[in-house]
Coordinates of C-alpha atoms and ligand atoms in Angstrom, one line a residue:
Chain A
M21 CA 6.4 -82.1 -128.1
G22 CA 9.7 -83.9 -127.6
E23 CA 12.5 -83.8 -129.9
K24 CA 12.7 -87.5 -130.6
G25 CA 10.2 -88.8 -132.8
S26 CA 9.1 -85.3 -133.3
I27 CA 7.2 -86.2 -136.5
L28 CA 4.5 -83.6 -136.4
Q29 CA 4.6 -79.9 -136.2
G30 CA 1.0 -79.2 -136.0
L31 CA -1.9 -79.9 -138.0
I32 CA -3.1 -78.2 -141.1
Y33 CA -6.0 -75.8 -140.8
P34 CA -9.2 -77.4 -142.2
R35 CA -10.2 -76.3 -145.7
D36 CA -12.7 -73.5 -145.9
K37 CA -15.6 -75.2 -147.8
N38 CA -17.0 -71.7 -148.9
R39 CA -13.7 -70.7 -150.5
H40 CA -13.5 -73.6 -153.1
P41 CA -15.9 -74.7 -155.8
K42 CA -18.3 -77.5 -154.7
A43 CA -17.7 -80.9 -156.4
L44 CA -20.9 -80.8 -158.4
T45 CA -21.5 -77.5 -160.3
P46 CA -24.0 -78.3 -163.0
N47 CA -23.2 -75.4 -165.2
Y48 CA -19.8 -77.0 -165.7
K49 CA -21.2 -80.0 -167.2
S50 CA -17.9 -82.3 -166.8
T51 CA -18.5 -82.2 -163.1
L52 CA -21.9 -84.2 -163.4
Y53 CA -20.2 -87.6 -163.7
R54 CA -17.0 -86.8 -162.1
S55 CA -18.1 -85.4 -158.6
P56 CA -18.3 -87.7 -155.7
Q57 CA -21.7 -87.9 -154.3
M58 CA -20.9 -88.8 -150.7
P59 CA -19.2 -85.9 -148.7
P60 CA -15.5 -86.6 -148.0
L61 CA -14.7 -88.0 -144.6
P62 CA -13.0 -85.5 -142.3
L63 CA -9.5 -86.7 -141.4
E64 CA -7.4 -84.8 -139.1
S65 CA -4.0 -84.5 -140.6
T66 CA -1.6 -87.3 -139.7
I67 CA 2.1 -87.4 -140.8
S68 CA 0.9 -88.9 -144.0
E69 CA -0.7 -85.5 -144.9
V70 CA 1.6 -83.0 -143.0
T71 CA 4.7 -84.2 -144.8
G72 CA 5.2 -84.0 -148.6
P73 CA 7.6 -84.1 -151.5
V74 CA 10.3 -81.4 -151.6
F75 CA 11.8 -80.2 -154.9
G76 CA 15.2 -78.5 -155.5
H77 CA 16.2 -75.7 -157.7
N78 CA 18.0 -78.3 -159.7
T79 CA 14.6 -79.7 -161.0
I80 CA 14.3 -76.7 -163.0
G81 CA 16.0 -76.2 -166.4
E82 CA 17.7 -73.0 -167.6
F83 CA 14.7 -72.0 -169.7
D84 CA 11.8 -73.7 -167.9
S85 CA 10.5 -70.2 -166.5
D86 CA 10.6 -68.6 -170.0
L87 CA 7.7 -69.7 -172.2
T88 CA 8.6 -67.2 -174.8
R89 CA 11.7 -69.2 -175.6
N90 CA 11.6 -72.6 -174.1
F91 CA 10.1 -74.4 -177.0
S92 CA 11.6 -72.2 -179.7
T93 CA 13.9 -73.3 -182.5
G94 CA 16.7 -71.3 -182.9
N95 CA 16.5 -67.5 -181.9
E96 CA 12.7 -67.5 -182.7
M97 CA 10.3 -66.4 -180.1
A98 CA 6.7 -67.2 -179.3
I99 CA 4.0 -64.9 -181.0
G100 CA 2.0 -62.8 -178.6
E101 CA 1.8 -59.9 -176.1
R102 CA 4.8 -60.5 -173.9
I103 CA 4.2 -60.5 -170.2
I104 CA 5.8 -61.3 -166.8
V105 CA 3.7 -63.2 -164.2
H106 CA 5.1 -62.8 -160.9
G107 CA 4.0 -63.1 -157.2
K108 CA 4.6 -64.4 -153.7
V109 CA 3.5 -67.7 -152.1
F110 CA 2.2 -67.4 -148.6
D111 CA 0.7 -69.8 -146.3
E112 CA -2.5 -69.0 -144.4
N113 CA -0.5 -67.6 -141.5
A114 CA 1.1 -65.1 -143.9
N115 CA 4.6 -66.8 -143.9
L116 CA 6.4 -66.4 -147.2
M117 CA 7.1 -69.9 -148.6
P118 CA 10.5 -70.5 -150.2
N119 CA 11.2 -73.7 -152.5
V120 CA 7.6 -74.0 -153.7
L121 CA 7.5 -75.7 -157.2
I122 CA 5.0 -74.1 -159.5
E123 CA 4.2 -75.6 -162.9
V124 CA 2.1 -73.7 -165.4
W125 CA 0.5 -74.5 -168.7
Q126 CA -1.5 -72.4 -171.1
A127 CA -3.0 -71.9 -174.6
N128 CA -1.0 -69.8 -177.2
A129 CA -1.9 -66.3 -178.1
G130 CA -4.7 -67.4 -180.3
G131 CA -6.3 -69.8 -177.6
R132 CA -5.0 -73.2 -178.9
Y133 CA -3.2 -75.7 -176.7
R134 CA -0.3 -77.9 -177.9
H135 CA -2.4 -81.1 -177.2
F136 CA -3.7 -83.5 -179.6
N137 CA -7.1 -83.3 -178.1
D138 CA -7.3 -79.6 -178.7
N139 CA -8.6 -79.2 -182.4
Y140 CA -9.7 -75.5 -182.2
K141 CA -9.0 -73.9 -185.7
V142 CA -6.5 -71.3 -184.6
P143 CA -3.1 -72.5 -185.9
L144 CA -0.3 -73.7 -183.3
D145 CA 2.7 -71.3 -182.9
P146 CA 5.8 -73.3 -183.8
N147 CA 7.7 -71.5 -181.2
F148 CA 5.2 -72.2 -178.3
G149 CA 5.0 -75.2 -176.2
G150 CA 2.8 -73.7 -173.4
C151 CA 4.7 -75.3 -170.4
G152 CA 6.9 -73.7 -167.6
R153 CA 8.2 -74.3 -164.2
C154 CA 9.7 -72.2 -161.4
I155 CA 10.4 -72.4 -157.7
T156 CA 10.0 -69.7 -155.2
D157 CA 13.2 -68.1 -154.0
K158 CA 14.2 -67.5 -150.4
N159 CA 11.7 -64.7 -150.1
G160 CA 9.0 -66.7 -151.5
C161 CA 8.8 -65.0 -154.8
Y162 CA 8.4 -66.4 -158.4
S163 CA 8.3 -65.1 -161.7
F164 CA 8.0 -66.3 -165.4
Y165 CA 7.9 -64.9 -168.9
T166 CA 5.2 -65.8 -171.2
I167 CA 2.8 -64.5 -173.9
R168 CA -0.8 -63.6 -172.9
P169 CA -3.0 -66.6 -173.8
G170 CA -6.0 -66.1 -175.9
A171 CA -9.6 -66.8 -175.0
Y172 CA -10.9 -70.0 -176.5
P173 CA -14.4 -71.7 -177.1
W174 CA -15.1 -74.9 -175.6
P175 CA -17.9 -77.7 -175.8
N176 CA -20.0 -77.2 -172.6
G177 CA -23.4 -76.4 -174.1
G178 CA -24.3 -72.9 -175.2
N179 CA -21.8 -70.4 -176.4
D180 CA -19.1 -70.9 -173.7
W181 CA -15.6 -69.2 -173.9
R182 CA -12.9 -69.4 -171.5
P183 CA -11.4 -66.2 -170.4
S184 CA -7.7 -66.0 -170.8
H185 CA -6.0 -68.0 -168.1
I186 CA -3.0 -69.8 -167.1
H187 CA -3.2 -73.1 -165.2
F188 CA -1.1 -73.2 -162.1
S189 CA -0.1 -76.6 -160.2
I190 CA 1.5 -75.7 -156.8
F191 CA 3.4 -77.9 -154.3
G192 CA 3.9 -76.5 -150.7
R193 CA 5.7 -78.8 -148.0
S194 CA 2.7 -80.9 -147.1
F195 CA 0.7 -83.4 -149.3
A196 CA -2.4 -81.5 -147.8
Q197 CA -1.3 -78.2 -149.4
R198 CA -1.2 -79.7 -153.0
L199 CA -3.3 -77.2 -155.4
V200 CA -4.2 -76.7 -158.9
T201 CA -5.9 -73.6 -159.9
Q202 CA -6.2 -71.0 -162.7
M203 CA -5.1 -67.5 -163.0
Y204 CA -7.2 -64.9 -164.9
F205 CA -6.4 -61.3 -166.1
E206 CA -7.9 -58.0 -164.7
G207 CA -10.5 -56.6 -166.9
D208 CA -11.3 -59.7 -168.7
P209 CA -15.2 -59.5 -169.3
L210 CA -15.3 -63.3 -169.9
I211 CA -14.6 -64.0 -166.3
N212 CA -18.0 -63.3 -165.3
L213 CA -19.5 -65.4 -168.1
C214 CA -17.4 -68.5 -167.5
P215 CA -19.0 -71.5 -166.0
I216 CA -15.6 -72.7 -164.5
A217 CA -14.6 -69.5 -163.0
Q218 CA -18.3 -69.1 -161.7
T219 CA -17.9 -72.4 -159.7
I220 CA -16.3 -70.2 -157.1
K221 CA -19.2 -68.7 -155.3
D222 CA -17.1 -66.4 -153.0
P223 CA -16.6 -63.2 -154.8
K224 CA -13.4 -62.4 -152.9
G225 CA -12.2 -65.9 -153.7
L226 CA -12.7 -65.6 -157.4
E227 CA -11.2 -62.1 -157.1
S228 CA -8.1 -63.6 -155.6
L229 CA -7.6 -65.6 -159.0
I230 CA -7.3 -62.4 -161.1
A231 CA -4.0 -61.2 -161.6
N232 CA -3.5 -57.4 -161.6
L233 CA -1.7 -55.3 -164.1
D234 CA 1.4 -54.2 -162.5
M235 CA 2.9 -51.4 -164.4
G236 CA 5.5 -50.9 -161.7
N237 CA 7.3 -54.1 -162.6
T238 CA 7.0 -53.7 -166.5
I239 CA 10.3 -54.4 -168.3
H240 CA 11.0 -51.4 -170.5
M241 CA 10.2 -51.9 -174.3
D242 CA 9.7 -55.6 -173.4
A243 CA 6.9 -56.9 -171.3
R244 CA 4.0 -55.9 -169.1
A245 CA 3.8 -57.4 -165.7
Y246 CA 1.0 -59.0 -164.0
S247 CA 1.0 -59.9 -160.4
F248 CA -0.6 -62.9 -158.8
N249 CA 0.1 -64.1 -155.3
I250 CA -0.7 -67.4 -153.9
V251 CA -1.9 -68.7 -150.5
L252 CA -1.5 -72.3 -149.4
R253 CA -3.0 -73.9 -146.3
G254 CA -1.2 -73.1 -143.1
K255 CA -0.5 -75.2 -140.1
D256 CA -2.0 -74.8 -136.6
S257 CA 1.1 -75.0 -134.4
T258 CA -1.2 -75.2 -131.2
I259 CA -2.8 -78.6 -132.0
F260 CA -0.5 -81.6 -131.8
E261 CA -0.6 -85.1 -132.6
N262 CA -2.0 -86.3 -129.5
K263 CA -5.3 -85.1 -130.6
L264 CA -5.0 -87.4 -133.4
N265 CA -6.6 -90.4 -131.6
G266 CA -8.0 -88.4 -128.7
N267 CA -11.6 -87.8 -129.9
Chain B
M12 CA -4.9 -69.6 -130.2
R13 CA -5.6 -69.2 -133.7
R14 CA -4.6 -66.1 -135.5
L15 CA -7.5 -64.0 -136.5
D16 CA -5.6 -62.3 -139.3
R17 CA -5.1 -65.5 -141.3
F18 CA -4.9 -65.2 -145.1
K19 CA -7.3 -67.4 -146.9
E20 CA -6.3 -70.3 -149.2
T21 CA -6.2 -69.7 -152.9
P22 CA -9.4 -71.3 -154.4
S23 CA -9.0 -74.5 -156.5
Q24 CA -10.0 -74.7 -160.1
T25 CA -10.3 -77.7 -162.3
A26 CA -7.0 -78.9 -164.1
G27 CA -8.8 -79.2 -167.2
P28 CA -8.1 -81.8 -170.0
Y29 CA -4.7 -80.4 -171.0
L30 CA -2.8 -80.9 -167.6
H31 CA -0.3 -83.1 -169.4
I32 CA 1.3 -80.0 -171.1
G33 CA 2.4 -78.6 -167.6
C34 CA 2.6 -81.7 -165.6
L35 CA 3.9 -84.5 -168.0
P36 CA 4.9 -82.5 -171.2
S37 CA 6.5 -85.7 -172.9
K38 CA 3.2 -87.4 -172.8
V39 CA 1.9 -85.0 -175.5
G40 CA 5.1 -84.7 -177.4
I41 CA 6.6 -81.7 -175.8
N42 CA 10.1 -82.6 -175.2
S43 CA 12.5 -79.7 -175.4
P44 CA 11.6 -77.7 -172.3
M45 CA 11.3 -79.2 -168.9
E46 CA 13.6 -82.2 -169.6
M47 CA 13.2 -83.6 -166.1
N48 CA 9.7 -84.9 -166.3
L49 CA 8.3 -85.7 -162.8
G50 CA 7.3 -89.4 -163.2
N51 CA 5.9 -92.6 -161.9
V52 CA 9.1 -94.2 -160.5
L53 CA 9.6 -94.0 -156.8
A54 CA 12.1 -96.7 -156.1
S55 CA 15.4 -96.9 -157.4
E56 CA 17.3 -100.3 -157.9
N57 CA 18.8 -100.3 -154.3
A58 CA 15.6 -99.3 -152.5
K59 CA 14.8 -101.2 -149.4
G60 CA 11.8 -103.3 -149.4
Q61 CA 9.3 -105.3 -151.5
K62 CA 9.3 -103.8 -154.9
I63 CA 5.8 -103.5 -156.2
T64 CA 3.7 -102.0 -159.0
V65 CA 0.5 -100.2 -158.1
G66 CA -1.9 -99.6 -160.8
G67 CA -5.5 -98.9 -161.5
K68 CA -8.2 -96.8 -163.3
V69 CA -10.4 -94.0 -162.1
F70 CA -14.1 -94.5 -163.1
D71 CA -16.6 -91.9 -163.7
G72 CA -20.4 -91.9 -162.9
K73 CA -21.0 -93.8 -166.1
N74 CA -18.6 -96.4 -165.2
S75 CA -16.0 -95.4 -167.9
P76 CA -12.2 -95.1 -167.2
I77 CA -11.1 -91.4 -167.2
K78 CA -8.5 -90.9 -169.8
D79 CA -7.6 -87.4 -169.2
G80 CA -6.8 -87.3 -165.3
M81 CA -3.6 -87.5 -163.2
V82 CA -2.9 -89.4 -160.1
E83 CA -0.2 -88.4 -157.6
I84 CA 1.0 -90.6 -154.5
W85 CA 2.8 -89.9 -151.4
Q86 CA 4.1 -92.7 -149.1
A87 CA 6.5 -93.7 -146.6
D88 CA 9.6 -95.9 -147.2
A89 CA 9.9 -99.6 -146.1
D90 CA 10.7 -98.6 -142.6
G91 CA 7.6 -96.4 -142.4
I92 CA 9.6 -93.2 -142.7
Y93 CA 8.8 -90.3 -144.9
K94 CA 11.3 -88.5 -147.0
S95 CA 10.7 -85.2 -145.4
N96 CA 12.6 -82.7 -143.0
H97 CA 9.7 -83.2 -140.6
S98 CA 11.4 -86.4 -139.1
K99 CA 14.7 -85.3 -138.1
S100 CA 15.3 -88.2 -135.8
Y101 CA 15.0 -90.6 -138.7
Q102 CA 16.7 -91.0 -142.1
S103 CA 14.7 -92.1 -144.9
D104 CA 15.8 -94.5 -147.4
P105 CA 18.1 -92.5 -149.8
N106 CA 17.2 -94.8 -152.6
F107 CA 13.4 -94.1 -152.4
N108 CA 11.5 -91.0 -153.3
G109 CA 8.2 -91.2 -151.7
W110 CA 6.4 -89.2 -154.3
G111 CA 5.2 -90.0 -157.9
R112 CA 2.9 -88.8 -160.6
S113 CA 1.1 -90.6 -163.3
C114 CA -1.3 -89.7 -165.9
C115 CA -4.1 -91.9 -167.1
D116 CA -3.4 -93.6 -170.3
F117 CA -5.1 -91.9 -173.4
E118 CA -6.4 -95.2 -174.6
T119 CA -7.2 -97.3 -171.4
G120 CA -7.2 -95.0 -168.5
L121 CA -4.7 -97.0 -166.6
W122 CA -2.1 -95.2 -164.2
E123 CA 0.9 -97.2 -162.7
F124 CA 3.5 -96.6 -160.1
K125 CA 6.9 -98.5 -159.6
T126 CA 7.2 -98.4 -155.9
I127 CA 7.9 -100.4 -152.8
K128 CA 5.5 -101.5 -150.1
P129 CA 5.6 -99.0 -147.3
G130 CA 6.1 -100.0 -143.7
P131 CA 3.6 -99.3 -140.9
I132 CA 3.9 -95.8 -139.6
M133 CA 4.4 -95.0 -136.0
L134 CA 2.7 -92.1 -134.7
E135 CA 4.1 -90.2 -131.5
N136 CA 1.7 -91.8 -129.2
G137 CA 3.2 -95.3 -130.1
Q138 CA 0.1 -96.3 -132.3
F139 CA 0.8 -97.5 -135.6
M140 CA -1.0 -96.6 -138.8
A141 CA -1.2 -99.7 -141.2
P142 CA 1.0 -99.4 -144.5
H143 CA -0.8 -97.1 -146.9
I144 CA -0.2 -94.8 -149.8
S145 CA -1.8 -91.3 -150.0
F146 CA -3.7 -90.5 -153.2
W147 CA -4.5 -87.2 -155.0
F148 CA -6.5 -87.1 -158.3
V149 CA -7.2 -84.3 -160.5
A150 CA -9.1 -84.0 -164.0
R151 CA -11.4 -82.1 -166.1
G152 CA -14.6 -82.0 -164.1
V153 CA -13.0 -82.3 -160.7
N154 CA -13.1 -78.9 -159.2
L155 CA -11.0 -79.6 -156.2
G156 CA -8.3 -82.4 -156.1
L157 CA -9.6 -85.6 -154.5
N158 CA -7.7 -87.2 -151.7
T159 CA -7.9 -90.8 -150.8
R160 CA -5.7 -93.7 -149.3
M161 CA -4.7 -97.0 -150.5
Y162 CA -4.4 -99.8 -148.0
F163 CA -3.0 -103.3 -148.4
S164 CA -5.7 -106.0 -148.3
D165 CA -3.1 -108.4 -147.1
E166 CA -2.4 -106.5 -144.0
E167 CA -5.4 -107.7 -142.2
F168 CA -4.0 -107.4 -138.8
L169 CA -2.6 -103.9 -139.0
N170 CA -5.6 -102.6 -140.9
K171 CA -7.9 -103.7 -138.0
S172 CA -6.0 -101.3 -135.6
D173 CA -5.4 -98.7 -138.2
P174 CA -6.6 -95.2 -136.5
V175 CA -8.0 -94.0 -139.7
L176 CA -10.0 -97.0 -140.9
K177 CA -11.2 -97.3 -137.3
K178 CA -12.9 -94.1 -137.8
I179 CA -15.0 -95.2 -140.8
K180 CA -18.5 -96.1 -139.7
R181 CA -19.8 -97.8 -142.8
K182 CA -17.5 -100.8 -142.5
T183 CA -18.7 -102.2 -146.0
K184 CA -16.9 -99.1 -147.4
I185 CA -13.6 -100.0 -146.2
K186 CA -12.8 -102.2 -149.1
T187 CA -13.0 -99.2 -151.5
L188 CA -9.6 -98.2 -149.8
M189 CA -7.9 -101.8 -150.3
G190 CA -5.4 -102.4 -153.0
I191 CA -5.6 -106.0 -153.9
E192 CA -2.5 -108.1 -155.1
I193 CA -3.9 -109.5 -158.4
T194 CA -0.6 -111.0 -159.5
P195 CA 2.6 -111.4 -157.5
N196 CA 4.0 -107.8 -156.6
Y197 CA 1.1 -106.0 -158.6
Y198 CA -1.5 -104.3 -156.6
E199 CA -4.7 -102.9 -158.1
F200 CA -6.4 -100.0 -156.9
N201 CA -9.5 -98.8 -158.7
I202 CA -11.1 -95.6 -157.9
Y203 CA -14.8 -94.9 -158.3
L204 CA -16.0 -91.3 -158.2
Q205 CA -19.8 -92.1 -157.9
G206 CA -22.1 -94.9 -157.6
S207 CA -22.6 -98.0 -155.3
S208 CA -19.0 -98.7 -155.2
E209 CA -17.9 -95.0 -154.8
T210 CA -14.5 -94.8 -153.0
I211 CA -14.2 -93.0 -149.7
F212 CA -12.5 -89.7 -150.1
F213 CA -10.8 -87.8 -147.2
E214 CA -11.1 -84.1 -146.4
I215 CA -7.7 -83.9 -145.2
Ligands
LIG5 FE1 -7.4 -74.0 -170.1

């Protein structure tokens, strides 16, 4: 590949369909009217998919990664079990990924979101907003302080409860790497009962969404640690753009 | 050769109905943390090119606009250059940020972006892709983010030779990818998740 006009650095590996939930998963009722009925059209990545937005560390405010304090008034802190969630972001080729922007949102310790559409009877915590952001450092590591979110019931039919979870939104370097997912907690019996967690049919895939209790990184007399590593799609550096129109 | 010891991608899960808390907190009245909301204005005053608004709704299988979803876009500048370190030989417009995010309005479902019309994009083999904007949509009930592209219906000539559009076998479906200028400089692009007008989604 020449230097001039060197706009592609290789194509993104195709997504492993068995790794992700199908679009239509009837036990999760909201998918019934929101899942496309035609299969998506495979598109070998062009520069439009290989490139993507890059966010700098200046995107992040001082307290963005401390959910126990970033919504508090004065010196108050959020109520709940203090935890640190940390991990590394890799691509599929096992490269660590620096400068990955991660956004998180979650319910409070009782299982209630600060959102006007959530009217679960649990009270709001005046010192908890439920949102945070961080960016991976040069070694691909991220971490944030928060409280363990509570489980909550949701209208899906039956007696459905969401396991404790934190929502993650992740930006790699390519638009094709964009990912939204949820992190669960080791040992939670609700995971195996949850219609959303169970949209993932590959047991190893679901397991990879469950954060492990990590006593080695506990902060003394402060917070337990949970570790959660993330893998974004990787690039196949052996295939180049001339394949784009070659088939 | 492909490495055999590849890691596997983290599986996707739905963004759920409360994605605003993490992605556009000011939209649900959370203003103190995350002051810098990532928003829907891509072009600053001095950006090169035709200033346009792109807006639309995402319709579900009952033909109702989705009101709890989020749309993100990524596009090239007026010269067809992406703001990205992938194109070292070309400098993209410093007054244009190629990425934006907009949540569906809670009342109407409308999302909008203030941007510019992108230029045609040259591929290394000299071919051009017609001007287009890449879209990504997540919401409650969407298990894996949906990717599509908006092309411009007034770029007939370039659209005809676009390598992606050329691959679409059902030619009648191409119109689901067309943004239409409904008033000067306002392009409407509605997305249909199901039904006879279902949008073409791409597995990118
Ligand atoms: Fe949730």
